[in-house]
């Protein structure tokens, strides 16, 4: 088993994920895995970074596919005996003018952004080594979507005692409410992407709390963040940041020094903790 440190970035064949891998290859003292659901796109991205003189490694990962997540888990366990840095970056968003029915958008978006990310956490968090760093890429849209929720939902999502099961039930309820076309009446905002990212931010707060309770002394730091508005296929060419600039906050959180005991369980944007 290798004693080398290891970092994994989900959804890193393009966009912000690719830029996070680029930065980690330069700054992280260990192996960096570029992952992609499609091996062809993943290998092409690896080749691109190799042309820049960098040496990322590759592993297939589709966060919608539990078998794929478990194959990565078993590989990391066997080769490295765990994991030092996990960046949950993979995500999807329908375009604003997409005419796909809202209920379908809700189901598809939540499936990857919330349930897929949660499955990766369920399988990989137990592998995190002492002083490990976990970064869940959420969005400022999670904050604006939270403000668009009913007072009752806002209270639940801001609660310091909400459990993962309760959060999962709420995310599933959103999808069901859109199918019955009652999401408005039930206090949800009109954004599937926003609700999925509320899920990612609240999940991060819950997981950080559990790490503090159950792995006290392991000094693992876990945070959610917003990369900013970044020029990628998702956000388009008018966005203000380059992918490398968008990678700055996630990489800052991924490389928090071993002496740091904060931030933990926070929502971070521009390397600054934001109120939730
Ligand atoms: P992007 O260019 O569309 O890249 C998304 C990446 O996620 C791609 O590599 C994509 O792979 C991958 N992905 C999607 N579904 C996946 C799955 N089931 N399994 C594994 N990988 C999957 O988007 P981006 O702008 O870089 O976004 C990266 C993250 O930042 C997302 O979580 C996004 O919500 C968040 N974010 C972005 C912005 C922004 O302004 N761009 C702002 C706030 C937050 P394929 O190539 O196979 O589709």
PDB file of C-alpha atoms and ligand atoms in Angstrom:
ATOM      1  CA  UNK A   1       0.000   0.000   0.000  1.00  0.00           C
ATOM      2  CA  UNK A   2       1.291   3.431  -0.948  1.00  0.00           C
ATOM      3  CA  UNK A   3       2.039   5.987   1.788  1.00  0.00           C
ATOM      4  CA  UNK A   4       1.688   8.766  -0.786  1.00  0.00           C
ATOM      5  CA  UNK A   5      -1.057  11.330  -0.111  1.00  0.00           C
ATOM      6  CA  UNK A   6      -3.999  11.332  -2.517  1.00  0.00           C
ATOM      7  CA  UNK A   7      -6.549  13.868  -3.740  1.00  0.00           C
ATOM      8  CA  UNK A   8      -9.701  13.214  -5.802  1.00  0.00           C
ATOM      9  CA  UNK A   9     -11.760  15.775  -7.740  1.00  0.00           C
ATOM     10  CA  UNK A  10     -15.167  14.718  -9.085  1.00  0.00           C
ATOM     11  CA  UNK A  11     -16.368  15.896 -12.510  1.00  0.00           C
ATOM     12  CA  UNK A  12     -12.927  17.170 -13.466  1.00  0.00           C
ATOM     13  CA  UNK A  13     -12.668  16.565 -17.219  1.00  0.00           C
ATOM     14  CA  UNK A  14     -13.570  20.214 -17.873  1.00  0.00           C
ATOM     15  CA  UNK A  15     -14.553  23.538 -16.322  1.00  0.00           C
ATOM     16  CA  UNK A  16     -13.832  24.343 -12.688  1.00  0.00           C
ATOM     17  CA  UNK A  17     -13.028  20.713 -11.832  1.00  0.00           C
ATOM     18  CA  UNK A  18     -10.253  20.595 -14.434  1.00  0.00           C
ATOM     19  CA  UNK A  19      -8.865  23.881 -13.092  1.00  0.00           C
ATOM     20  CA  UNK A  20      -8.953  22.474  -9.534  1.00  0.00           C
ATOM     21  CA  UNK A  21      -6.934  19.442 -10.699  1.00  0.00           C
ATOM     22  CA  UNK A  22      -4.475  21.783 -12.468  1.00  0.00           C
ATOM     23  CA  UNK A  23      -3.936  23.793  -9.272  1.00  0.00           C
ATOM     24  CA  UNK A  24      -3.677  20.696  -7.068  1.00  0.00           C
ATOM     25  CA  UNK A  25      -1.091  19.160  -9.429  1.00  0.00           C
ATOM     26  CA  UNK A  26       1.005  22.270  -8.784  1.00  0.00           C
ATOM     27  CA  UNK A  27       0.419  22.581  -5.043  1.00  0.00           C
ATOM     28  CA  UNK A  28      -0.662  19.259  -3.478  1.00  0.00           C
ATOM     29  CA  UNK A  29       2.208  17.045  -2.286  1.00  0.00           C
ATOM     30  CA  UNK A  30       0.815  13.748  -3.567  1.00  0.00           C
ATOM     31  CA  UNK A  31      -1.182  11.969  -6.277  1.00  0.00           C
ATOM     32  CA  UNK A  32      -4.053  13.927  -7.837  1.00  0.00           C
ATOM     33  CA  UNK A  33      -6.895  12.048  -9.524  1.00  0.00           C
ATOM     34  CA  UNK A  34      -8.794  13.666 -12.360  1.00  0.00           C
ATOM     35  CA  UNK A  35     -12.089  11.783 -12.573  1.00  0.00           C
ATOM     36  CA  UNK A  36     -14.727  11.711 -15.282  1.00  0.00           C
ATOM     37  CA  UNK A  37     -17.856   9.691 -15.958  1.00  0.00           C
ATOM     38  CA  UNK A  38     -16.623   9.231 -19.524  1.00  0.00           C
ATOM     39  CA  UNK A  39     -13.126   7.691 -19.768  1.00  0.00           C
ATOM     40  CA  UNK A  40     -12.544   9.242 -23.224  1.00  0.00           C
ATOM     41  CA  UNK A  41     -13.248  12.784 -22.008  1.00  0.00           C
ATOM     42  CA  UNK A  42     -11.215  12.070 -18.877  1.00  0.00           C
ATOM     43  CA  UNK A  43      -8.150  10.825 -20.752  1.00  0.00           C
ATOM     44  CA  UNK A  44      -8.331  13.801 -23.128  1.00  0.00           C
ATOM     45  CA  UNK A  45      -8.302  16.139 -20.105  1.00  0.00           C
ATOM     46  CA  UNK A  46      -5.343  14.260 -18.603  1.00  0.00           C
ATOM     47  CA  UNK A  47      -3.501  14.651 -21.924  1.00  0.00           C
ATOM     48  CA  UNK A  48      -4.247  18.395 -21.907  1.00  0.00           C
ATOM     49  CA  UNK A  49      -2.690  18.798 -18.449  1.00  0.00           C
ATOM     50  CA  UNK A  50       0.261  16.604 -19.431  1.00  0.00           C
ATOM     51  CA  UNK A  51       0.929  19.052 -22.261  1.00  0.00           C
ATOM     52  CA  UNK A  52       1.214  21.704 -19.553  1.00  0.00           C
ATOM     53  CA  UNK A  53       3.867  19.576 -17.840  1.00  0.00           C
ATOM     54  CA  UNK A  54       1.552  18.260 -15.110  1.00  0.00           C
ATOM     55  CA  UNK A  55       1.041  14.642 -14.018  1.00  0.00           C
ATOM     56  CA  UNK A  56      -2.570  13.972 -12.974  1.00  0.00           C
ATOM     57  CA  UNK A  57      -3.749  10.377 -12.643  1.00  0.00           C
ATOM     58  CA  UNK A  58      -7.121   9.167 -13.899  1.00  0.00           C
ATOM     59  CA  UNK A  59      -9.998   7.141 -12.481  1.00  0.00           C
ATOM     60  CA  UNK A  60     -13.496   6.750 -13.895  1.00  0.00           C
ATOM     61  CA  UNK A  61     -16.272   8.149 -11.670  1.00  0.00           C
ATOM     62  CA  UNK A  62     -19.951   8.695 -12.439  1.00  0.00           C
ATOM     63  CA  UNK A  63     -21.534  10.093  -9.293  1.00  0.00           C
ATOM     64  CA  UNK A  64     -24.975   8.916 -10.516  1.00  0.00           C
ATOM     65  CA  UNK A  65     -23.733   5.328 -10.433  1.00  0.00           C
ATOM     66  CA  UNK A  66     -23.238   3.680  -7.031  1.00  0.00           C
ATOM     67  CA  UNK A  67     -21.135   0.880  -8.557  1.00  0.00           C
ATOM     68  CA  UNK A  68     -18.772   3.422 -10.073  1.00  0.00           C
ATOM     69  CA  UNK A  69     -18.448   5.238  -6.720  1.00  0.00           C
ATOM     70  CA  UNK A  70     -17.775   1.956  -4.919  1.00  0.00           C
ATOM     71  CA  UNK A  71     -15.158   0.915  -7.486  1.00  0.00           C
ATOM     72  CA  UNK A  72     -13.273   4.162  -6.768  1.00  0.00           C
ATOM     73  CA  UNK A  73     -13.707   3.612  -3.014  1.00  0.00           C
ATOM     74  CA  UNK A  74     -12.231   0.097  -3.221  1.00  0.00           C
ATOM     75  CA  UNK A  75      -9.359   1.311  -5.417  1.00  0.00           C
ATOM     76  CA  UNK A  76      -8.467   4.116  -2.959  1.00  0.00           C
ATOM     77  CA  UNK A  77      -8.710   1.782   0.019  1.00  0.00           C
ATOM     78  CA  UNK A  78      -6.465  -0.794  -1.563  1.00  0.00           C
ATOM     79  CA  UNK A  79      -3.882   1.499  -3.150  1.00  0.00           C
ATOM     80  CA  UNK A  80      -3.676   4.288  -0.549  1.00  0.00           C
ATOM     81  CA  UNK A  81      -5.464   2.984   2.543  1.00  0.00           C
ATOM     82  CA  UNK A  82      -7.723   6.051   2.433  1.00  0.00           C
ATOM     83  CA  UNK A  83      -8.026   9.564   1.079  1.00  0.00           C
ATOM     84  CA  UNK A  84      -6.532  12.949   2.013  1.00  0.00           C
ATOM     85  CA  UNK A  85      -8.477  15.420  -0.135  1.00  0.00           C
ATOM     86  CA  UNK A  86     -11.935  15.068  -1.678  1.00  0.00           C
ATOM     87  CA  UNK A  87     -13.425  17.810  -3.860  1.00  0.00           C
ATOM     88  CA  UNK A  88     -17.073  17.178  -4.759  1.00  0.00           C
ATOM     89  CA  UNK A  89     -17.262  19.361  -7.841  1.00  0.00           C
ATOM     90  CA  UNK A  90     -19.401  17.379 -10.326  1.00  0.00           C
ATOM     91  CA  UNK A  91     -22.705  19.060 -11.040  1.00  0.00           C
ATOM     92  CA  UNK A  92     -25.275  19.855 -13.683  1.00  0.00           C
ATOM     93  CA  UNK A  93     -27.627  22.734 -14.496  1.00  0.00           C
ATOM     94  CA  UNK A  94     -30.359  23.121 -17.084  1.00  0.00           C
ATOM     95  CA  UNK A  95     -30.073  26.297 -19.150  1.00  0.00           C
ATOM     96  CA  UNK A  96     -32.482  29.090 -18.172  1.00  0.00           C
ATOM     97  CA  UNK A  97     -34.450  28.778 -21.431  1.00  0.00           C
ATOM     98  CA  UNK A  98     -34.585  24.969 -21.433  1.00  0.00           C
ATOM     99  CA  UNK A  99     -38.177  23.873 -22.017  1.00  0.00           C
ATOM    100  CA  UNK A 100     -37.881  20.518 -20.223  1.00  0.00           C
ATOM    101  CA  UNK A 101     -40.817  20.293 -17.762  1.00  0.00           C
ATOM    102  CA  UNK A 102     -39.886  21.665 -14.346  1.00  0.00           C
ATOM    103  CA  UNK A 103     -40.638  18.360 -12.586  1.00  0.00           C
ATOM    104  CA  UNK A 104     -38.159  16.565 -14.875  1.00  0.00           C
ATOM    105  CA  UNK A 105     -35.552  19.276 -14.321  1.00  0.00           C
ATOM    106  CA  UNK A 106     -36.070  18.903 -10.568  1.00  0.00           C
ATOM    107  CA  UNK A 107     -35.639  15.120 -10.602  1.00  0.00           C
ATOM    108  CA  UNK A 108     -32.595  15.121 -12.906  1.00  0.00           C
ATOM    109  CA  UNK A 109     -30.846  18.028 -11.159  1.00  0.00           C
ATOM    110  CA  UNK A 110     -31.397  16.692  -7.649  1.00  0.00           C
ATOM    111  CA  UNK A 111     -30.296  13.216  -8.748  1.00  0.00           C
ATOM    112  CA  UNK A 112     -26.782  14.366  -9.587  1.00  0.00           C
ATOM    113  CA  UNK A 113     -26.193  17.512  -7.546  1.00  0.00           C
ATOM    114  CA  UNK A 114     -27.675  16.313  -4.281  1.00  0.00           C
ATOM    115  CA  UNK A 115     -28.185  12.547  -4.273  1.00  0.00           C
ATOM    116  CA  UNK A 116     -25.034  11.785  -6.313  1.00  0.00           C
ATOM    117  CA  UNK A 117     -22.874  14.059  -4.187  1.00  0.00           C
ATOM    118  CA  UNK A 118     -24.358  12.517  -1.041  1.00  0.00           C
ATOM    119  CA  UNK A 119     -23.606   9.001  -2.298  1.00  0.00           C
ATOM    120  CA  UNK A 120     -19.976   9.975  -2.924  1.00  0.00           C
ATOM    121  CA  UNK A 121     -19.797  11.338   0.629  1.00  0.00           C
ATOM    122  CA  UNK A 122     -21.418   8.240   2.110  1.00  0.00           C
ATOM    123  CA  UNK A 123     -18.867   5.981   0.412  1.00  0.00           C
ATOM    124  CA  UNK A 124     -15.726   8.127   0.631  1.00  0.00           C
ATOM    125  CA  UNK A 125     -15.965  10.097   3.893  1.00  0.00           C
ATOM    126  CA  UNK A 126     -15.212   6.971   5.976  1.00  0.00           C
ATOM    127  CA  UNK A 127     -11.918   6.778   4.032  1.00  0.00           C
ATOM    128  CA  UNK A 128     -10.789  10.287   4.996  1.00  0.00           C
ATOM    129  CA  UNK A 129      -7.467  10.220   6.812  1.00  0.00           C
ATOM    130  CA  UNK A 130      -6.592  12.486   9.766  1.00  0.00           C
ATOM    131  CA  UNK A 131      -6.088  16.094   8.608  1.00  0.00           C
ATOM    132  CA  UNK A 132      -8.191  15.285   5.530  1.00  0.00           C
ATOM    133  CA  UNK A 133      -9.943  18.089   3.669  1.00  0.00           C
ATOM    134  CA  UNK A 134     -13.375  17.828   2.014  1.00  0.00           C
ATOM    135  CA  UNK A 135     -14.759  20.526  -0.256  1.00  0.00           C
ATOM    136  CA  UNK A 136     -18.332  20.423  -1.532  1.00  0.00           C
ATOM    137  CA  UNK A 137     -18.800  22.805  -4.457  1.00  0.00           C
ATOM    138  CA  UNK A 138     -22.163  24.463  -3.892  1.00  0.00           C
ATOM    139  CA  UNK A 139     -23.177  27.912  -5.138  1.00  0.00           C
ATOM    140  CA  UNK A 140     -24.250  31.381  -3.974  1.00  0.00           C
ATOM    141  CA  UNK A 141     -27.508  30.354  -5.635  1.00  0.00           C
ATOM    142  CA  UNK A 142     -28.031  28.106  -2.583  1.00  0.00           C
ATOM    143  CA  UNK A 143     -28.226  31.258  -0.424  1.00  0.00           C
ATOM    144  CA  UNK A 144     -30.616  33.096  -2.734  1.00  0.00           C
ATOM    145  CA  UNK A 145     -32.764  29.962  -3.104  1.00  0.00           C
ATOM    146  CA  UNK A 146     -32.823  29.619   0.706  1.00  0.00           C
ATOM    147  CA  UNK A 147     -34.161  33.171   0.997  1.00  0.00           C
ATOM    148  CA  UNK A 148     -36.848  32.179  -1.547  1.00  0.00           C
ATOM    149  CA  UNK A 149     -38.089  29.328   0.692  1.00  0.00           C
ATOM    150  CA  UNK A 150     -41.008  29.627   3.144  1.00  0.00           C
ATOM    151  CA  UNK A 151     -40.070  30.657   6.694  1.00  0.00           C
ATOM    152  CA  UNK A 152     -40.745  27.092   7.812  1.00  0.00           C
ATOM    153  CA  UNK A 153     -38.339  25.606   5.262  1.00  0.00           C
ATOM    154  CA  UNK A 154     -35.712  28.287   5.957  1.00  0.00           C
ATOM    155  CA  UNK A 155     -35.835  27.396   9.632  1.00  0.00           C
ATOM    156  CA  UNK A 156     -35.322  23.709   8.830  1.00  0.00           C
ATOM    157  CA  UNK A 157     -32.417  24.357   6.459  1.00  0.00           C
ATOM    158  CA  UNK A 158     -30.714  26.682   8.943  1.00  0.00           C
ATOM    159  CA  UNK A 159     -31.242  24.312  11.884  1.00  0.00           C
ATOM    160  CA  UNK A 160     -28.153  23.112  13.754  1.00  0.00           C
ATOM    161  CA  UNK A 161     -29.876  19.832  14.564  1.00  0.00           C
ATOM    162  CA  UNK A 162     -31.356  18.775  11.199  1.00  0.00           C
ATOM    163  CA  UNK A 163     -30.303  15.180  10.410  1.00  0.00           C
ATOM    164  CA  UNK A 164     -29.123  13.771   7.078  1.00  0.00           C
ATOM    165  CA  UNK A 165     -32.297  11.642   6.891  1.00  0.00           C
ATOM    166  CA  UNK A 166     -34.470  14.724   7.385  1.00  0.00           C
ATOM    167  CA  UNK A 167     -32.555  16.565   4.672  1.00  0.00           C
ATOM    168  CA  UNK A 168     -32.893  13.621   2.272  1.00  0.00           C
ATOM    169  CA  UNK A 169     -36.643  13.525   2.944  1.00  0.00           C
ATOM    170  CA  UNK A 170     -36.946  17.249   2.241  1.00  0.00           C
ATOM    171  CA  UNK A 171     -35.003  16.962  -1.044  1.00  0.00           C
ATOM    172  CA  UNK A 172     -37.188  14.001  -2.107  1.00  0.00           C
ATOM    173  CA  UNK A 173     -40.286  15.970  -1.103  1.00  0.00           C
ATOM    174  CA  UNK A 174     -39.243  18.853  -3.381  1.00  0.00           C
ATOM    175  CA  UNK A 175     -39.067  16.466  -6.348  1.00  0.00           C
ATOM    176  CA  UNK A 176     -42.458  14.956  -5.461  1.00  0.00           C
ATOM    177  CA  UNK A 177     -44.006  18.418  -4.958  1.00  0.00           C
ATOM    178  CA  UNK A 178     -42.870  19.500  -8.443  1.00  0.00           C
ATOM    179  CA  UNK A 179     -44.490  16.378  -9.923  1.00  0.00           C
ATOM    180  CA  UNK A 180     -47.795  17.278  -8.272  1.00  0.00           C
ATOM    181  CA  UNK A 181     -47.246  20.929  -9.208  1.00  0.00           C
ATOM    182  CA  UNK A 182     -47.606  22.012  -5.578  1.00  0.00           C
ATOM    183  CA  UNK A 183     -43.994  23.106  -4.947  1.00  0.00           C
ATOM    184  CA  UNK A 184     -44.999  26.771  -4.855  1.00  0.00           C
ATOM    185  CA  UNK A 185     -47.750  26.173  -2.319  1.00  0.00           C
ATOM    186  CA  UNK A 186     -45.383  23.978  -0.267  1.00  0.00           C
ATOM    187  CA  UNK A 187     -42.943  26.888   0.106  1.00  0.00           C
ATOM    188  CA  UNK A 188     -40.250  25.977  -2.436  1.00  0.00           C
ATOM    189  CA  UNK A 189     -38.500  28.488  -4.692  1.00  0.00           C
ATOM    190  CA  UNK A 190     -38.805  28.131  -8.464  1.00  0.00           C
ATOM    191  CA  UNK A 191     -35.282  26.824  -9.022  1.00  0.00           C
ATOM    192  CA  UNK A 192     -34.316  23.167  -9.150  1.00  0.00           C
ATOM    193  CA  UNK A 193     -30.609  24.016  -9.291  1.00  0.00           C
ATOM    194  CA  UNK A 194     -31.006  26.338  -6.294  1.00  0.00           C
ATOM    195  CA  UNK A 195     -32.762  23.669  -4.220  1.00  0.00           C
ATOM    196  CA  UNK A 196     -30.129  21.078  -5.181  1.00  0.00           C
ATOM    197  CA  UNK A 197     -27.414  23.436  -3.938  1.00  0.00           C
ATOM    198  CA  UNK A 198     -29.341  24.178  -0.710  1.00  0.00           C
ATOM    199  CA  UNK A 199     -29.068  20.415  -0.291  1.00  0.00           C
ATOM    200  CA  UNK A 200     -25.288  20.476  -0.858  1.00  0.00           C
ATOM    201  CA  UNK A 201     -24.712  23.346   1.591  1.00  0.00           C
ATOM    202  CA  UNK A 202     -26.943  21.857   4.323  1.00  0.00           C
ATOM    203  CA  UNK A 203     -25.421  18.391   3.790  1.00  0.00           C
ATOM    204  CA  UNK A 204     -21.987  19.947   4.348  1.00  0.00           C
ATOM    205  CA  UNK A 205     -23.126  21.549   7.612  1.00  0.00           C
ATOM    206  CA  UNK A 206     -24.523  18.200   8.819  1.00  0.00           C
ATOM    207  CA  UNK A 207     -21.441  16.207   7.802  1.00  0.00           C
ATOM    208  CA  UNK A 208     -19.108  18.698   9.458  1.00  0.00           C
ATOM    209  CA  UNK A 209     -21.137  18.401  12.663  1.00  0.00           C
ATOM    210  CA  UNK A 210     -20.917  14.584  12.528  1.00  0.00           C
ATOM    211  CA  UNK A 211     -17.154  14.677  11.918  1.00  0.00           C
ATOM    212  CA  UNK A 212     -16.774  16.920  14.957  1.00  0.00           C
ATOM    213  CA  UNK A 213     -18.837  14.520  17.072  1.00  0.00           C
ATOM    214  CA  UNK A 214     -17.557  11.198  15.768  1.00  0.00           C
ATOM    215  CA  UNK A 215     -13.978  11.848  14.639  1.00  0.00           C
ATOM    216  CA  UNK A 216     -12.850  14.400  17.181  1.00  0.00           C
ATOM    217  CA  UNK A 217      -9.084  14.551  17.154  1.00  0.00           C
ATOM    218  CA  UNK A 218      -8.760  13.657  13.460  1.00  0.00           C
ATOM    219  CA  UNK A 219      -8.666  17.352  12.472  1.00  0.00           C
ATOM    220  CA  UNK A 220     -10.665  16.784   9.281  1.00  0.00           C
ATOM    221  CA  UNK A 221     -12.082  20.016   7.827  1.00  0.00           C
ATOM    222  CA  UNK A 222     -15.171  19.923   5.573  1.00  0.00           C
ATOM    223  CA  UNK A 223     -16.764  22.962   3.937  1.00  0.00           C
ATOM    224  CA  UNK A 224     -19.147  24.006   1.182  1.00  0.00           C
ATOM    225  CA  UNK A 225     -18.142  26.795  -1.185  1.00  0.00           C
ATOM    226  CA  UNK A 226     -19.075  28.920  -4.150  1.00  0.00           C
ATOM    227  CA  UNK A 227     -16.451  29.223  -6.891  1.00  0.00           C
ATOM    228  CA  UNK A 228     -17.948  32.500  -8.148  1.00  0.00           C
ATOM    229  CA  UNK A 229     -19.456  33.104 -11.575  1.00  0.00           C
ATOM    230  CA  UNK A 230     -17.124  31.183 -13.855  1.00  0.00           C
ATOM    231  CA  UNK A 231     -16.774  30.939 -17.654  1.00  0.00           C
ATOM    232  CA  UNK A 232     -17.565  27.261 -18.251  1.00  0.00           C
ATOM    233  CA  UNK A 233     -20.038  25.277 -20.359  1.00  0.00           C
ATOM    234  CA  UNK A 234     -22.428  25.598 -17.410  1.00  0.00           C
ATOM    235  CA  UNK A 235     -22.330  29.371 -16.901  1.00  0.00           C
ATOM    236  CA  UNK A 236     -21.354  30.540 -20.397  1.00  0.00           C
ATOM    237  CA  UNK A 237     -18.830  33.034 -21.776  1.00  0.00           C
ATOM    238  CA  UNK A 238     -20.192  36.152 -20.062  1.00  0.00           C
ATOM    239  CA  UNK A 239     -19.257  34.995 -16.557  1.00  0.00           C
ATOM    240  CA  UNK A 240     -16.678  37.114 -14.749  1.00  0.00           C
ATOM    241  CA  UNK A 241     -14.070  34.547 -13.626  1.00  0.00           C
ATOM    242  CA  UNK A 242     -11.791  32.230 -15.594  1.00  0.00           C
ATOM    243  CA  UNK A 243     -11.889  28.545 -14.545  1.00  0.00           C
ATOM    244  CA  UNK A 244      -8.498  28.969 -12.821  1.00  0.00           C
ATOM    245  CA  UNK A 245      -9.911  31.900 -10.818  1.00  0.00           C
ATOM    246  CA  UNK A 246     -13.013  29.822 -10.019  1.00  0.00           C
ATOM    247  CA  UNK A 247     -10.747  27.089  -8.650  1.00  0.00           C
ATOM    248  CA  UNK A 248      -9.123  29.424  -6.108  1.00  0.00           C
ATOM    249  CA  UNK A 249     -11.615  29.075  -3.242  1.00  0.00           C
ATOM    250  CA  UNK A 250     -12.113  25.291  -3.598  1.00  0.00           C
ATOM    251  CA  UNK A 251      -8.320  24.812  -3.737  1.00  0.00           C
ATOM    252  CA  UNK A 252      -7.798  27.106  -0.735  1.00  0.00           C
ATOM    253  CA  UNK A 253     -10.213  24.890   1.252  1.00  0.00           C
ATOM    254  CA  UNK A 254      -8.630  21.680  -0.081  1.00  0.00           C
ATOM    255  CA  UNK A 255      -5.183  22.810   1.058  1.00  0.00           C
ATOM    256  CA  UNK A 256      -5.987  24.313   4.480  1.00  0.00           C
ATOM    257  CA  UNK A 257      -2.789  23.709   6.476  1.00  0.00           C
ATOM    258  CA  UNK A 258      -2.628  21.008   9.138  1.00  0.00           C
ATOM    259  CA  UNK A 259      -2.402  23.746  11.797  1.00  0.00           C
ATOM    260  CA  UNK A 260      -5.845  25.102  10.784  1.00  0.00           C
ATOM    261  CA  UNK A 261      -8.938  24.232  12.803  1.00  0.00           C
ATOM    262  CA  UNK A 262     -11.259  26.466  10.756  1.00  0.00           C
ATOM    263  CA  UNK A 263     -13.224  27.003   8.621  1.00  0.00           C
ATOM    264  CA  UNK A 264     -15.245  23.848   9.230  1.00  0.00           C
ATOM    265  CA  UNK A 265     -18.908  23.314   8.317  1.00  0.00           C
ATOM    266  CA  UNK A 266     -19.063  26.735   6.680  1.00  0.00           C
ATOM    267  CA  UNK A 267     -20.226  28.169   3.395  1.00  0.00           C
ATOM    268  CA  UNK A 268     -17.221  29.925   1.858  1.00  0.00           C
ATOM    269  CA  UNK A 269     -17.026  32.328  -1.070  1.00  0.00           C
ATOM    270  CA  UNK A 270     -13.978  34.344  -2.157  1.00  0.00           C
ATOM    271  CA  UNK A 271     -12.080  32.548   0.648  1.00  0.00           C
ATOM    272  CA  UNK A 272     -14.433  34.209   3.151  1.00  0.00           C
ATOM    273  CA  UNK A 273     -17.009  32.558   5.409  1.00  0.00           C
ATOM    274  CA  UNK A 274     -20.514  33.736   4.472  1.00  0.00           C
ATOM    275  CA  UNK A 275     -23.574  33.716   6.728  1.00  0.00           C
ATOM    276  CA  UNK A 276     -26.088  30.937   5.996  1.00  0.00           C
TER     277      UNK A 276
HETATM  278  P1  LIG B   1     -19.229  22.250 -16.304  1.00  0.00           P
HETATM  279  O1  LIG B   1     -18.189  22.943 -17.095  1.00  0.00           O
HETATM  280  O2  LIG B   1     -20.535  21.934 -16.903  1.00  0.00           O
HETATM  281  O3  LIG B   1     -18.565  20.920 -15.700  1.00  0.00           O
HETATM  282  C1  LIG B   1     -19.302  20.029 -14.924  1.00  0.00           C
HETATM  283  C2  LIG B   1     -18.493  18.782 -14.700  1.00  0.00           C
HETATM  284  O4  LIG B   1     -19.270  17.862 -13.915  1.00  0.00           O
HETATM  285  C3  LIG B   1     -18.166  18.061 -16.017  1.00  0.00           C
HETATM  286  O5  LIG B   1     -16.905  17.474 -15.912  1.00  0.00           O
HETATM  287  C4  LIG B   1     -19.241  16.988 -16.071  1.00  0.00           C
HETATM  288  O6  LIG B   1     -18.876  15.864 -16.851  1.00  0.00           O
HETATM  289  C5  LIG B   1     -19.299  16.623 -14.596  1.00  0.00           C
HETATM  290  N1  LIG B   1     -20.474  15.814 -14.267  1.00  0.00           N
HETATM  291  C6  LIG B   1     -21.791  16.081 -14.480  1.00  0.00           C
HETATM  292  N2  LIG B   1     -22.533  15.049 -14.065  1.00  0.00           N
HETATM  293  C7  LIG B   1     -21.684  14.097 -13.601  1.00  0.00           C
HETATM  294  C8  LIG B   1     -21.831  12.804 -13.046  1.00  0.00           C
HETATM  295  N3  LIG B   1     -23.032  12.228 -12.918  1.00  0.00           N
HETATM  296  N4  LIG B   1     -20.725  12.133 -12.645  1.00  0.00           N
HETATM  297  C9  LIG B   1     -19.510  12.673 -12.786  1.00  0.00           C
HETATM  298  N5  LIG B   1     -19.285  13.880 -13.333  1.00  0.00           N
HETATM  299  C10 LIG B   1     -20.362  14.584 -13.719  1.00  0.00           C
HETATM  300  O7  LIG B   1     -19.596  23.085 -14.978  1.00  0.00           O
HETATM  301  P2  LIG B   1     -18.695  23.999 -14.005  1.00  0.00           P
HETATM  302  O8  LIG B   1     -19.145  25.395 -14.187  1.00  0.00           O
HETATM  303  O9  LIG B   1     -17.262  23.647 -14.111  1.00  0.00           O
HETATM  304  O10 LIG B   1     -19.272  23.506 -12.602  1.00  0.00           O
HETATM  305  C11 LIG B   1     -18.517  22.790 -11.637  1.00  0.00           C
HETATM  306  C12 LIG B   1     -19.225  22.905 -10.299  1.00  0.00           C
HETATM  307  O11 LIG B   1     -19.288  24.294  -9.898  1.00  0.00           O
HETATM  308  C13 LIG B   1     -20.687  22.447 -10.339  1.00  0.00           C
HETATM  309  O12 LIG B   1     -20.996  21.773  -9.140  1.00  0.00           O
HETATM  310  C14 LIG B   1     -21.463  23.747 -10.438  1.00  0.00           C
HETATM  311  O13 LIG B   1     -22.772  23.612  -9.962  1.00  0.00           O
HETATM  312  C15 LIG B   1     -20.611  24.652  -9.573  1.00  0.00           C
HETATM  313  N6  LIG B   1     -20.785  26.090  -9.825  1.00  0.00           N
HETATM  314  C16 LIG B   1     -20.469  26.636 -11.021  1.00  0.00           C
HETATM  315  C17 LIG B   1     -20.601  28.012 -11.203  1.00  0.00           C
HETATM  316  C18 LIG B   1     -20.225  28.687 -12.500  1.00  0.00           C
HETATM  317  O14 LIG B   1     -20.410  29.925 -12.607  1.00  0.00           O
HETATM  318  N7  LIG B   1     -19.709  27.991 -13.492  1.00  0.00           N
HETATM  319  C19 LIG B   1     -21.098  28.827 -10.166  1.00  0.00           C
HETATM  320  C20 LIG B   1     -21.415  28.233  -8.946  1.00  0.00           C
HETATM  321  C21 LIG B   1     -21.237  26.856  -8.778  1.00  0.00           C
HETATM  322  P3  LIG B   1     -19.334  15.688 -18.407  1.00  0.00           P
HETATM  323  O15 LIG B   1     -18.333  16.437 -19.234  1.00  0.00           O
HETATM  324  O16 LIG B   1     -19.310  14.221 -18.587  1.00  0.00           O
HETATM  325  O17 LIG B   1     -20.726  16.285 -18.538  1.00  0.00           O
END
